[in-house]
Structure formats: C-alpha cells, structure tokens
Short mmCIF file of N, CA and C in Angstrom, two decimals:
data_model
loop_
_atom_site.label_atom_id
_atom_site.label_comp_id
_atom_site.label_asym_id
_atom_site.label_seq_id
_atom_site.Cartn_x
_atom_site.Cartn_y
_atom_site.Cartn_z
N MET A 1 16.54 -19.50 3.56
CA MET A 1 16.06 -18.90 2.34
C MET A 1 14.53 -18.93 2.28
N MET A 2 13.94 -20.07 2.71
CA MET A 2 12.49 -20.18 2.67
C MET A 2 11.84 -19.22 3.66
N SER A 3 12.50 -18.93 4.79
CA SER A 3 11.91 -17.97 5.74
C SER A 3 11.91 -16.57 5.14
N LYS A 4 12.92 -16.25 4.33
CA LYS A 4 12.95 -14.95 3.65
C LYS A 4 11.79 -14.86 2.67
N ILE A 5 11.55 -15.94 1.94
CA ILE A 5 10.44 -15.97 0.99
C ILE A 5 9.12 -15.84 1.74
N ALA A 6 8.98 -16.53 2.85
CA ALA A 6 7.76 -16.45 3.65
C ALA A 6 7.52 -15.02 4.13
N SER A 7 8.57 -14.36 4.56
CA SER A 7 8.47 -12.97 5.02
C SER A 7 8.04 -12.05 3.87
N MET A 8 8.62 -12.28 2.70
CA MET A 8 8.27 -11.47 1.54
C MET A 8 6.82 -11.73 1.11
N LEU A 9 6.37 -12.98 1.21
CA LEU A 9 4.98 -13.30 0.88
C LEU A 9 4.02 -12.61 1.85
N MET A 10 4.40 -12.55 3.13
CA MET A 10 3.57 -11.88 4.12
C MET A 10 3.45 -10.39 3.78
N GLU A 11 4.55 -9.79 3.37
CA GLU A 11 4.53 -8.38 2.95
C GLU A 11 3.64 -8.20 1.72
N LEU A 12 3.72 -9.14 0.79
CA LEU A 12 2.89 -9.11 -0.41
C LEU A 12 1.41 -9.17 -0.02
N LYS A 13 1.07 -10.08 0.87
CA LYS A 13 -0.32 -10.23 1.34
C LYS A 13 -0.79 -8.97 2.05
N ASP A 14 0.01 -8.45 2.98
CA ASP A 14 -0.37 -7.25 3.72
C ASP A 14 -0.58 -6.06 2.78
N THR A 15 0.28 -5.94 1.79
CA THR A 15 0.17 -4.84 0.83
C THR A 15 -1.09 -4.97 0.00
N SER A 16 -1.40 -6.18 -0.45
CA SER A 16 -2.61 -6.35 -1.26
C SER A 16 -3.86 -6.07 -0.44
N GLU A 17 -3.85 -6.44 0.84
CA GLU A 17 -4.99 -6.14 1.71
C GLU A 17 -5.16 -4.63 1.87
N MET A 18 -4.05 -3.93 2.06
CA MET A 18 -4.10 -2.48 2.18
C MET A 18 -4.62 -1.87 0.88
N MET A 19 -4.19 -2.41 -0.24
CA MET A 19 -4.63 -1.89 -1.53
C MET A 19 -6.15 -2.00 -1.68
N ILE A 20 -6.70 -3.14 -1.32
CA ILE A 20 -8.15 -3.33 -1.42
C ILE A 20 -8.87 -2.33 -0.51
N ASP A 21 -8.40 -2.20 0.71
CA ASP A 21 -9.01 -1.26 1.66
C ASP A 21 -8.97 0.16 1.11
N LEU A 22 -7.81 0.57 0.62
CA LEU A 22 -7.67 1.92 0.08
C LEU A 22 -8.48 2.11 -1.20
N ALA A 23 -8.50 1.09 -2.05
CA ALA A 23 -9.23 1.20 -3.31
C ALA A 23 -10.72 1.41 -3.06
N TYR A 24 -11.30 0.61 -2.17
CA TYR A 24 -12.72 0.79 -1.86
C TYR A 24 -12.96 2.15 -1.22
N SER A 25 -12.06 2.57 -0.37
CA SER A 25 -12.21 3.88 0.27
C SER A 25 -12.13 4.99 -0.76
N SER A 26 -11.21 4.87 -1.71
CA SER A 26 -11.10 5.91 -2.74
C SER A 26 -12.38 5.97 -3.56
N LEU A 27 -12.99 4.83 -3.78
CA LEU A 27 -14.24 4.78 -4.53
C LEU A 27 -15.38 5.37 -3.71
N LEU A 28 -15.49 4.96 -2.46
CA LEU A 28 -16.57 5.46 -1.60
C LEU A 28 -16.52 6.96 -1.41
N TYR A 29 -15.30 7.48 -1.23
CA TYR A 29 -15.14 8.91 -0.94
C TYR A 29 -14.73 9.72 -2.16
N ASP A 30 -14.70 9.07 -3.33
CA ASP A 30 -14.29 9.70 -4.57
C ASP A 30 -13.01 10.50 -4.35
N ASN A 31 -11.99 9.82 -3.80
CA ASN A 31 -10.75 10.47 -3.39
C ASN A 31 -9.61 10.03 -4.31
N THR A 32 -9.21 10.91 -5.20
CA THR A 32 -8.16 10.61 -6.16
C THR A 32 -6.82 10.40 -5.47
N GLU A 33 -6.55 11.15 -4.42
CA GLU A 33 -5.27 11.02 -3.70
C GLU A 33 -5.09 9.61 -3.15
N ILE A 34 -6.14 9.05 -2.59
CA ILE A 34 -6.07 7.68 -2.07
C ILE A 34 -5.96 6.68 -3.23
N ALA A 35 -6.67 6.93 -4.32
CA ALA A 35 -6.59 6.06 -5.49
C ALA A 35 -5.16 6.04 -6.04
N GLU A 36 -4.52 7.19 -6.06
CA GLU A 36 -3.14 7.25 -6.54
C GLU A 36 -2.19 6.49 -5.61
N GLU A 37 -2.51 6.44 -4.33
CA GLU A 37 -1.70 5.65 -3.40
C GLU A 37 -1.81 4.17 -3.73
N VAL A 38 -2.98 3.72 -4.16
CA VAL A 38 -3.17 2.33 -4.57
C VAL A 38 -2.25 2.01 -5.75
N ILE A 39 -2.18 2.93 -6.70
CA ILE A 39 -1.32 2.73 -7.86
C ILE A 39 0.15 2.66 -7.43
N ALA A 40 0.54 3.52 -6.50
CA ALA A 40 1.92 3.49 -6.00
C ALA A 40 2.21 2.16 -5.29
N LEU A 41 1.24 1.67 -4.52
CA LEU A 41 1.41 0.37 -3.86
C LEU A 41 1.55 -0.74 -4.89
N SER A 42 0.81 -0.62 -5.97
CA SER A 42 0.87 -1.64 -7.03
C SER A 42 2.27 -1.71 -7.63
N ASP A 43 2.88 -0.55 -7.84
CA ASP A 43 4.25 -0.53 -8.37
C ASP A 43 5.21 -1.23 -7.41
N ASN A 44 5.04 -0.97 -6.11
CA ASN A 44 5.89 -1.63 -5.11
C ASN A 44 5.66 -3.13 -5.10
N LEU A 45 4.41 -3.54 -5.29
CA LEU A 45 4.07 -4.96 -5.29
C LEU A 45 4.72 -5.68 -6.47
N GLU A 46 4.75 -5.04 -7.61
CA GLU A 46 5.39 -5.64 -8.79
C GLU A 46 6.87 -5.90 -8.51
N SER A 47 7.53 -4.93 -7.91
CA SER A 47 8.94 -5.08 -7.58
C SER A 47 9.15 -6.22 -6.57
N LEU A 48 8.30 -6.26 -5.54
CA LEU A 48 8.39 -7.32 -4.53
C LEU A 48 8.13 -8.68 -5.17
N SER A 49 7.18 -8.76 -6.07
CA SER A 49 6.87 -10.02 -6.76
C SER A 49 8.08 -10.52 -7.54
N GLU A 50 8.76 -9.60 -8.22
CA GLU A 50 9.95 -9.99 -8.97
C GLU A 50 11.06 -10.50 -8.03
N ARG A 51 11.20 -9.85 -6.88
CA ARG A 51 12.22 -10.30 -5.91
C ARG A 51 11.86 -11.69 -5.36
N ILE A 52 10.58 -11.94 -5.13
CA ILE A 52 10.16 -13.26 -4.65
C ILE A 52 10.46 -14.32 -5.70
N GLN A 53 10.16 -14.02 -6.94
CA GLN A 53 10.44 -14.98 -8.01
C GLN A 53 11.93 -15.30 -8.09
N ASP A 54 12.77 -14.27 -7.94
CA ASP A 54 14.21 -14.49 -7.95
C ASP A 54 14.63 -15.39 -6.79
N GLU A 55 14.08 -15.14 -5.61
CA GLU A 55 14.41 -15.96 -4.43
C GLU A 55 13.96 -17.40 -4.62
N ILE A 56 12.78 -17.58 -5.21
CA ILE A 56 12.26 -18.94 -5.46
C ILE A 56 13.17 -19.67 -6.44
N ALA A 57 13.60 -18.98 -7.48
CA ALA A 57 14.50 -19.60 -8.45
C ALA A 57 15.80 -20.03 -7.79
N GLN A 58 16.34 -19.19 -6.92
CA GLN A 58 17.58 -19.53 -6.20
C GLN A 58 17.35 -20.71 -5.26
N ALA A 59 16.21 -20.71 -4.58
CA ALA A 59 15.90 -21.82 -3.67
C ALA A 59 15.77 -23.13 -4.44
N GLY A 60 15.14 -23.08 -5.62
CA GLY A 60 14.98 -24.27 -6.44
C GLY A 60 16.32 -24.84 -6.89
N LYS A 61 17.26 -23.95 -7.20
CA LYS A 61 18.59 -24.40 -7.61
C LYS A 61 19.35 -25.00 -6.43
N ALA A 62 19.26 -24.33 -5.29
CA ALA A 62 20.03 -24.76 -4.12
C ALA A 62 19.43 -25.98 -3.44
N MET A 63 18.10 -26.11 -3.49
CA MET A 63 17.42 -27.20 -2.79
C MET A 63 16.37 -27.81 -3.72
N PRO A 64 16.76 -28.72 -4.59
CA PRO A 64 15.82 -29.29 -5.56
C PRO A 64 14.59 -29.93 -4.91
N ASP A 65 14.71 -30.40 -3.68
CA ASP A 65 13.57 -31.03 -3.00
C ASP A 65 12.51 -29.99 -2.60
N GLU A 66 12.82 -28.70 -2.72
CA GLU A 66 11.88 -27.63 -2.38
C GLU A 66 11.08 -27.13 -3.58
N VAL A 67 11.26 -27.75 -4.74
CA VAL A 67 10.60 -27.27 -5.96
C VAL A 67 9.07 -27.33 -5.82
N ALA A 68 8.52 -28.37 -5.22
CA ALA A 68 7.06 -28.47 -5.06
C ALA A 68 6.54 -27.30 -4.21
N ARG A 69 7.25 -26.98 -3.15
CA ARG A 69 6.86 -25.85 -2.29
C ARG A 69 6.98 -24.54 -3.08
N ALA A 70 7.97 -24.44 -3.93
CA ALA A 70 8.16 -23.23 -4.73
C ALA A 70 6.99 -23.04 -5.69
N VAL A 71 6.51 -24.12 -6.29
CA VAL A 71 5.37 -24.03 -7.21
C VAL A 71 4.13 -23.53 -6.46
N VAL A 72 3.88 -24.06 -5.28
CA VAL A 72 2.73 -23.61 -4.48
C VAL A 72 2.89 -22.13 -4.12
N THR A 73 4.10 -21.74 -3.79
CA THR A 73 4.37 -20.35 -3.44
C THR A 73 4.09 -19.43 -4.63
N ILE A 74 4.50 -19.84 -5.81
CA ILE A 74 4.25 -19.04 -7.01
C ILE A 74 2.75 -18.92 -7.28
N ARG A 75 2.00 -20.00 -7.07
CA ARG A 75 0.55 -19.94 -7.26
C ARG A 75 -0.09 -18.99 -6.24
N LEU A 76 0.36 -19.05 -5.01
CA LEU A 76 -0.15 -18.15 -3.98
C LEU A 76 0.17 -16.70 -4.35
N MET A 77 1.39 -16.47 -4.77
CA MET A 77 1.81 -15.13 -5.16
C MET A 77 0.95 -14.63 -6.33
N ASP A 78 0.67 -15.48 -7.28
CA ASP A 78 -0.15 -15.10 -8.42
C ASP A 78 -1.56 -14.71 -7.97
N SER A 79 -2.12 -15.44 -7.03
CA SER A 79 -3.45 -15.11 -6.50
C SER A 79 -3.45 -13.76 -5.80
N ILE A 80 -2.43 -13.51 -5.01
CA ILE A 80 -2.31 -12.22 -4.32
C ILE A 80 -2.19 -11.09 -5.32
N MET A 81 -1.41 -11.30 -6.37
CA MET A 81 -1.25 -10.28 -7.39
C MET A 81 -2.57 -10.03 -8.13
N GLY A 82 -3.40 -11.06 -8.25
CA GLY A 82 -4.73 -10.88 -8.85
C GLY A 82 -5.60 -9.97 -7.99
N ILE A 83 -5.52 -10.14 -6.68
CA ILE A 83 -6.25 -9.27 -5.75
C ILE A 83 -5.76 -7.83 -5.90
N ALA A 84 -4.45 -7.68 -5.96
CA ALA A 84 -3.87 -6.35 -6.11
C ALA A 84 -4.30 -5.71 -7.44
N GLY A 85 -4.37 -6.51 -8.48
CA GLY A 85 -4.82 -6.00 -9.77
C GLY A 85 -6.27 -5.51 -9.72
N ALA A 86 -7.10 -6.22 -8.97
CA ALA A 86 -8.49 -5.79 -8.79
C ALA A 86 -8.54 -4.45 -8.06
N ALA A 87 -7.71 -4.29 -7.05
CA ALA A 87 -7.66 -3.02 -6.31
C ALA A 87 -7.22 -1.89 -7.24
N GLU A 88 -6.24 -2.16 -8.07
CA GLU A 88 -5.76 -1.15 -9.01
C GLU A 88 -6.87 -0.76 -10.00
N SER A 89 -7.67 -1.73 -10.43
CA SER A 89 -8.78 -1.44 -11.34
C SER A 89 -9.83 -0.55 -10.68
N ILE A 90 -10.10 -0.80 -9.41
CA ILE A 90 -11.05 0.03 -8.67
C ILE A 90 -10.51 1.46 -8.57
N ALA A 91 -9.24 1.58 -8.22
CA ALA A 91 -8.62 2.91 -8.09
C ALA A 91 -8.63 3.64 -9.43
N ASP A 92 -8.44 2.92 -10.51
CA ASP A 92 -8.43 3.53 -11.83
C ASP A 92 -9.78 4.17 -12.15
N VAL A 93 -10.86 3.58 -11.69
CA VAL A 93 -12.19 4.15 -11.89
C VAL A 93 -12.25 5.55 -11.26
N VAL A 94 -11.70 5.68 -10.09
CA VAL A 94 -11.70 6.97 -9.40
C VAL A 94 -10.79 7.97 -10.10
N ILE A 95 -9.60 7.52 -10.46
CA ILE A 95 -8.63 8.41 -11.12
C ILE A 95 -9.20 8.95 -12.44
N ARG A 96 -9.93 8.13 -13.16
CA ARG A 96 -10.51 8.57 -14.43
C ARG A 96 -11.79 9.37 -14.24
N GLY A 97 -12.21 9.59 -12.98
CA GLY A 97 -13.39 10.40 -12.71
C GLY A 97 -14.70 9.70 -12.92
N LEU A 98 -14.70 8.37 -12.85
CA LEU A 98 -15.92 7.60 -13.09
C LEU A 98 -16.51 7.06 -11.79
N GLY A 99 -16.00 7.51 -10.64
CA GLY A 99 -16.37 6.91 -9.36
C GLY A 99 -17.67 7.40 -8.76
N GLU A 100 -18.18 8.54 -9.21
CA GLU A 100 -19.41 9.05 -8.59
C GLU A 100 -20.61 8.28 -9.13
N HIS A 101 -21.37 7.72 -8.21
CA HIS A 101 -22.54 6.93 -8.55
C HIS A 101 -23.57 7.15 -7.46
N PRO A 102 -24.87 7.24 -7.77
CA PRO A 102 -25.89 7.52 -6.75
C PRO A 102 -25.90 6.51 -5.60
N VAL A 103 -25.67 5.23 -5.90
CA VAL A 103 -25.67 4.22 -4.84
C VAL A 103 -24.48 4.46 -3.90
N LEU A 104 -23.33 4.80 -4.47
CA LEU A 104 -22.17 5.12 -3.63
C LEU A 104 -22.42 6.36 -2.80
N ALA A 105 -23.05 7.36 -3.38
CA ALA A 105 -23.35 8.59 -2.65
C ALA A 105 -24.24 8.29 -1.45
N MET A 106 -25.23 7.40 -1.62
CA MET A 106 -26.08 7.02 -0.49
C MET A 106 -25.29 6.32 0.60
N SER A 107 -24.36 5.45 0.23
CA SER A 107 -23.58 4.73 1.23
C SER A 107 -22.65 5.68 1.97
N ILE A 108 -22.15 6.71 1.28
CA ILE A 108 -21.27 7.68 1.93
C ILE A 108 -22.04 8.47 2.97
N ARG A 109 -23.27 8.84 2.66
CA ARG A 109 -24.07 9.59 3.63
C ARG A 109 -24.27 8.79 4.90
N ASP A 110 -24.33 7.46 4.79
CA ASP A 110 -24.52 6.61 5.95
C ASP A 110 -23.22 6.32 6.68
N SER A 111 -22.10 6.67 6.08
CA SER A 111 -20.80 6.39 6.67
C SER A 111 -20.38 7.52 7.59
N ASP A 112 -19.80 7.16 8.73
CA ASP A 112 -19.32 8.20 9.65
C ASP A 112 -17.80 8.26 9.68
N THR A 113 -17.15 7.57 8.75
CA THR A 113 -15.69 7.62 8.68
C THR A 113 -15.24 7.97 7.28
N THR A 114 -14.01 8.46 7.22
CA THR A 114 -13.39 8.78 5.94
C THR A 114 -11.93 8.37 6.02
N MET A 115 -11.24 8.46 4.92
CA MET A 115 -9.81 8.19 4.89
C MET A 115 -9.10 9.39 4.31
N CYS A 116 -7.85 9.58 4.73
CA CYS A 116 -7.06 10.67 4.17
C CYS A 116 -5.58 10.34 4.27
N LEU A 117 -4.79 11.12 3.55
CA LEU A 117 -3.34 11.02 3.60
C LEU A 117 -2.81 12.36 4.10
N ALA A 118 -1.75 12.31 4.88
CA ALA A 118 -1.14 13.54 5.38
C ALA A 118 0.37 13.35 5.42
N LYS A 119 1.10 14.36 4.92
CA LYS A 119 2.56 14.30 4.90
C LYS A 119 3.12 15.05 6.11
N ILE A 120 4.06 14.40 6.81
CA ILE A 120 4.69 15.00 7.98
C ILE A 120 5.74 16.01 7.51
N ALA A 121 5.56 17.27 7.92
CA ALA A 121 6.50 18.34 7.58
C ALA A 121 7.65 18.35 8.58
N ASP A 122 8.74 18.98 8.18
CA ASP A 122 9.90 19.11 9.07
C ASP A 122 9.55 19.77 10.39
N ASP A 123 8.66 20.79 10.35
CA ASP A 123 8.32 21.54 11.55
C ASP A 123 7.05 21.04 12.23
N SER A 124 6.58 19.86 11.86
CA SER A 124 5.38 19.29 12.47
C SER A 124 5.67 18.85 13.91
N VAL A 125 4.68 19.01 14.78
CA VAL A 125 4.83 18.54 16.16
C VAL A 125 4.90 17.01 16.21
N LEU A 126 4.55 16.36 15.12
CA LEU A 126 4.59 14.90 15.06
C LEU A 126 5.96 14.36 14.66
N ALA A 127 6.76 15.18 13.96
CA ALA A 127 8.06 14.72 13.45
C ALA A 127 8.97 14.30 14.59
N GLY A 128 9.50 13.08 14.49
CA GLY A 128 10.42 12.57 15.50
C GLY A 128 9.73 11.99 16.72
N LYS A 129 8.43 11.97 16.74
CA LYS A 129 7.67 11.45 17.88
C LYS A 129 7.10 10.07 17.54
N THR A 130 6.85 9.28 18.59
CA THR A 130 6.18 8.00 18.41
C THR A 130 4.68 8.19 18.58
N PHE A 131 3.91 7.23 18.10
CA PHE A 131 2.46 7.30 18.27
C PHE A 131 2.08 7.29 19.74
N GLY A 132 2.85 6.55 20.54
CA GLY A 132 2.59 6.51 21.97
C GLY A 132 2.81 7.86 22.64
N GLU A 133 3.81 8.60 22.20
CA GLU A 133 4.11 9.91 22.77
C GLU A 133 3.02 10.94 22.49
N VAL A 134 2.42 10.87 21.31
CA VAL A 134 1.47 11.92 20.93
C VAL A 134 0.01 11.50 21.03
N SER A 135 -0.27 10.21 21.25
CA SER A 135 -1.65 9.72 21.32
C SER A 135 -2.48 10.31 20.18
N LEU A 136 -1.98 10.14 18.97
CA LEU A 136 -2.57 10.78 17.79
C LEU A 136 -4.04 10.44 17.60
N SER A 137 -4.40 9.17 17.73
CA SER A 137 -5.80 8.79 17.48
C SER A 137 -6.72 9.38 18.56
N THR A 138 -6.23 9.46 19.78
CA THR A 138 -7.03 10.05 20.86
C THR A 138 -7.21 11.55 20.64
N ASN A 139 -6.13 12.22 20.25
CA ASN A 139 -6.17 13.68 20.11
C ASN A 139 -6.84 14.15 18.83
N SER A 140 -6.72 13.40 17.74
CA SER A 140 -7.27 13.87 16.47
C SER A 140 -8.52 13.10 16.03
N GLY A 141 -8.69 11.91 16.57
CA GLY A 141 -9.79 11.07 16.13
C GLY A 141 -9.44 10.23 14.90
N MET A 142 -8.25 10.47 14.34
CA MET A 142 -7.83 9.76 13.13
C MET A 142 -6.89 8.62 13.53
N PHE A 143 -7.16 7.44 13.00
CA PHE A 143 -6.38 6.24 13.29
C PHE A 143 -5.49 5.94 12.10
N VAL A 144 -4.17 5.96 12.30
CA VAL A 144 -3.22 5.71 11.22
C VAL A 144 -3.13 4.21 10.98
N ILE A 145 -3.46 3.81 9.73
CA ILE A 145 -3.43 2.39 9.39
C ILE A 145 -2.14 1.99 8.68
N ALA A 146 -1.43 2.99 8.14
CA ALA A 146 -0.16 2.70 7.47
C ALA A 146 0.65 3.98 7.32
N ILE A 147 1.94 3.80 7.15
CA ILE A 147 2.86 4.91 6.88
C ILE A 147 3.63 4.56 5.63
N ARG A 148 3.72 5.53 4.71
CA ARG A 148 4.62 5.35 3.56
C ARG A 148 5.87 6.16 3.89
N ARG A 149 6.98 5.46 3.95
CA ARG A 149 8.28 6.09 4.24
C ARG A 149 9.18 5.81 3.04
N GLY A 150 9.27 6.81 2.16
CA GLY A 150 9.99 6.59 0.91
C GLY A 150 9.22 5.59 0.07
N ASP A 151 9.88 4.51 -0.31
CA ASP A 151 9.23 3.45 -1.09
C ASP A 151 8.71 2.32 -0.22
N ASP A 152 8.91 2.43 1.08
CA ASP A 152 8.50 1.36 2.00
C ASP A 152 7.21 1.74 2.73
N TYR A 153 6.50 0.71 3.19
CA TYR A 153 5.27 0.91 3.95
C TYR A 153 5.40 0.23 5.30
N ILE A 154 4.83 0.86 6.29
CA ILE A 154 4.72 0.28 7.62
C ILE A 154 3.23 0.10 7.86
N PHE A 155 2.78 -1.15 7.93
CA PHE A 155 1.36 -1.43 8.12
C PHE A 155 1.07 -1.58 9.61
N GLY A 156 -0.04 -1.01 10.04
CA GLY A 156 -0.46 -1.13 11.43
C GLY A 156 0.57 -0.63 12.42
N PRO A 157 1.02 0.64 12.28
CA PRO A 157 2.05 1.14 13.18
C PRO A 157 1.58 1.10 14.64
N GLY A 158 2.51 0.74 15.53
CA GLY A 158 2.20 0.63 16.95
C GLY A 158 2.65 1.85 17.73
N GLU A 159 2.49 1.79 19.04
CA GLU A 159 2.83 2.91 19.91
C GLU A 159 4.30 3.30 19.83
N SER A 160 5.18 2.33 19.56
CA SER A 160 6.61 2.63 19.51
C SER A 160 7.09 3.06 18.12
N THR A 161 6.18 3.07 17.15
CA THR A 161 6.54 3.49 15.80
C THR A 161 6.69 5.00 15.76
N SER A 162 7.80 5.46 15.21
CA SER A 162 8.02 6.91 15.13
C SER A 162 7.53 7.45 13.80
N MET A 163 7.22 8.73 13.81
CA MET A 163 6.83 9.45 12.60
C MET A 163 8.00 10.37 12.24
N GLU A 164 8.38 10.34 10.98
CA GLU A 164 9.52 11.13 10.53
C GLU A 164 9.07 12.14 9.49
N ALA A 165 9.79 13.25 9.40
CA ALA A 165 9.50 14.24 8.36
C ALA A 165 9.55 13.54 7.01
N GLY A 166 8.57 13.82 6.18
CA GLY A 166 8.48 13.19 4.87
C GLY A 166 7.58 11.97 4.84
N ASP A 167 7.28 11.40 6.00
CA ASP A 167 6.36 10.25 6.04
C ASP A 167 4.98 10.67 5.54
N ILE A 168 4.32 9.75 4.84
CA ILE A 168 2.92 9.94 4.45
C ILE A 168 2.10 9.04 5.36
N LEU A 169 1.23 9.64 6.17
CA LEU A 169 0.36 8.87 7.05
C LEU A 169 -0.95 8.59 6.33
N ILE A 170 -1.38 7.35 6.36
CA ILE A 170 -2.66 6.95 5.78
C ILE A 170 -3.58 6.65 6.95
N ALA A 171 -4.65 7.45 7.07
CA ALA A 171 -5.48 7.38 8.28
C ALA A 171 -6.96 7.26 7.96
N ARG A 172 -7.68 6.76 8.95
CA ARG A 172 -9.13 6.61 8.87
C ARG A 172 -9.73 7.23 10.13
N GLY A 173 -10.87 7.89 9.96
CA GLY A 173 -11.54 8.48 11.11
C GLY A 173 -12.71 9.34 10.69
N PRO A 174 -13.24 10.12 11.63
CA PRO A 174 -14.40 10.96 11.33
C PRO A 174 -14.02 12.15 10.46
N ASP A 175 -14.96 12.60 9.64
CA ASP A 175 -14.73 13.76 8.76
C ASP A 175 -14.22 14.96 9.55
N GLU A 176 -14.78 15.18 10.72
CA GLU A 176 -14.41 16.36 11.49
C GLU A 176 -12.98 16.29 12.06
N GLY A 177 -12.34 15.13 12.01
CA GLY A 177 -10.96 15.01 12.50
C GLY A 177 -9.91 15.25 11.43
N VAL A 178 -10.31 15.27 10.16
CA VAL A 178 -9.35 15.34 9.05
C VAL A 178 -8.55 16.64 9.06
N ALA A 179 -9.22 17.78 9.16
CA ALA A 179 -8.52 19.07 9.07
C ALA A 179 -7.47 19.21 10.17
N TYR A 180 -7.83 18.89 11.41
CA TYR A 180 -6.89 18.99 12.52
C TYR A 180 -5.72 18.03 12.33
N PHE A 181 -6.02 16.80 11.89
CA PHE A 181 -5.00 15.79 11.63
C PHE A 181 -4.00 16.29 10.58
N LYS A 182 -4.52 16.82 9.48
CA LYS A 182 -3.64 17.32 8.42
C LYS A 182 -2.85 18.54 8.89
N ASP A 183 -3.48 19.40 9.69
CA ASP A 183 -2.78 20.57 10.24
C ASP A 183 -1.65 20.16 11.17
N LEU A 184 -1.85 19.11 11.95
CA LEU A 184 -0.78 18.59 12.81
C LEU A 184 0.38 18.10 11.95
N ALA A 185 0.04 17.38 10.89
CA ALA A 185 1.07 16.79 10.03
C ALA A 185 1.85 17.85 9.26
N ASP A 186 1.17 18.85 8.73
CA ASP A 186 1.88 19.83 7.89
C ASP A 186 2.50 20.98 8.67
N GLY A 187 2.35 20.95 10.00
CA GLY A 187 3.00 21.96 10.84
C GLY A 187 2.17 23.20 11.08
N THR A 188 0.96 23.28 10.51
CA THR A 188 0.10 24.43 10.74
C THR A 188 -0.33 24.49 12.20
N GLU A 189 -0.73 23.33 12.73
CA GLU A 189 -1.16 23.24 14.13
C GLU A 189 0.07 22.88 14.97
N LYS A 190 0.32 23.65 16.00
CA LYS A 190 1.55 23.47 16.79
C LYS A 190 1.32 22.78 18.13
N SER A 191 0.07 22.50 18.47
CA SER A 191 -0.18 21.83 19.76
C SER A 191 -1.15 20.67 19.59
N LEU A 192 -0.94 19.68 20.43
CA LEU A 192 -1.82 18.50 20.41
C LEU A 192 -2.97 18.69 21.37
#
C-alpha cells in the first residue's frame, strides 16, 4: 500500500513540476493555450490528491504503526499542492490577459525557444508511431516534454512511447519548428 502511495506522490511531484514549467512558459510567451493546460493539470492534481488522501487513510487503518509516515506524506503532499497552486496563479495572469509586460517582452526577445501544444489527428503521419520511429525532435526541432492522453499525462516520453490519435503533445523548441511540428500533428504535412 505504501508503494502505491509513493508512486502517486511521484506523479504528484512530476505534475507540479510540469505545471511550473508550463506556467512560466505561458507567461513568457503570452500563450493562453499553454496556460489553460496548466489549469487542466491542476484539476488532475486535485483528483490525485484526493486519491492519495484516501490511500493514506486506508493505510492508517490497516497499519497503525504507519501513522507517523502518513502525516509526513500529507505534509509533503500539501507542499506540492502549494507549488501547483502557484503555477495555477501564474497561468491565471495569462488567461486574464495580464501577462504582457515590457520586462517579459525583453526576455522573450533573448529567448531562442518556445513552447506549443499540438493534437495528433487520425490521419497524421505521427499517429501510431513511436518517437524512435519518427525521430520527431531531429526532424522538427521540437522536443516533446509531455503527452496528454485523455485525462492522463506521460511525462518525458521516450523512444518507445507511441503517439496516438487524439494525443496532445506538449513540446519545446525553436520558433521556426512550430509550424512544421503542428502540421505533422494535424495531418497537413504528410512526410517527415
């Protein structure tokens, strides 16, 4: 039971890290689409947090000697949720249209990377392929940092991770790679 809780805590941590990364990116690039992804991640985190609390309660009942560990786990979970809340607040600034600021504009000019989201279409050359098969980052210049598949996220997809129709790819790379990357995902571009 404790290994299940540990696994869920790791997912909570990974999700909050992704939220912070996406929130700052949405602010830097004044990108509402990425900010909205942060909000969606926050909803998933709330659900995961509730499941962790349920598991901790069950563990406390089944193994009274684990109560001290459960308290520490709850404190850790609360800290992670605080980080996620900060990310959501940053994203909210962008969603409400308050993200443009001269200092941010200067930092964007100095940045050579951007972030974007792309949905895999049924007729995309990427659908049903693994990252290793298509060498997506080599061919497009965009590096996929996460995949949203339904309500689930795959963080740091590897070469053997497949892309399925309906997946939302969250990627980082040069501005000039975005259009080709999105065209590959939506089926407009038919060759790699």
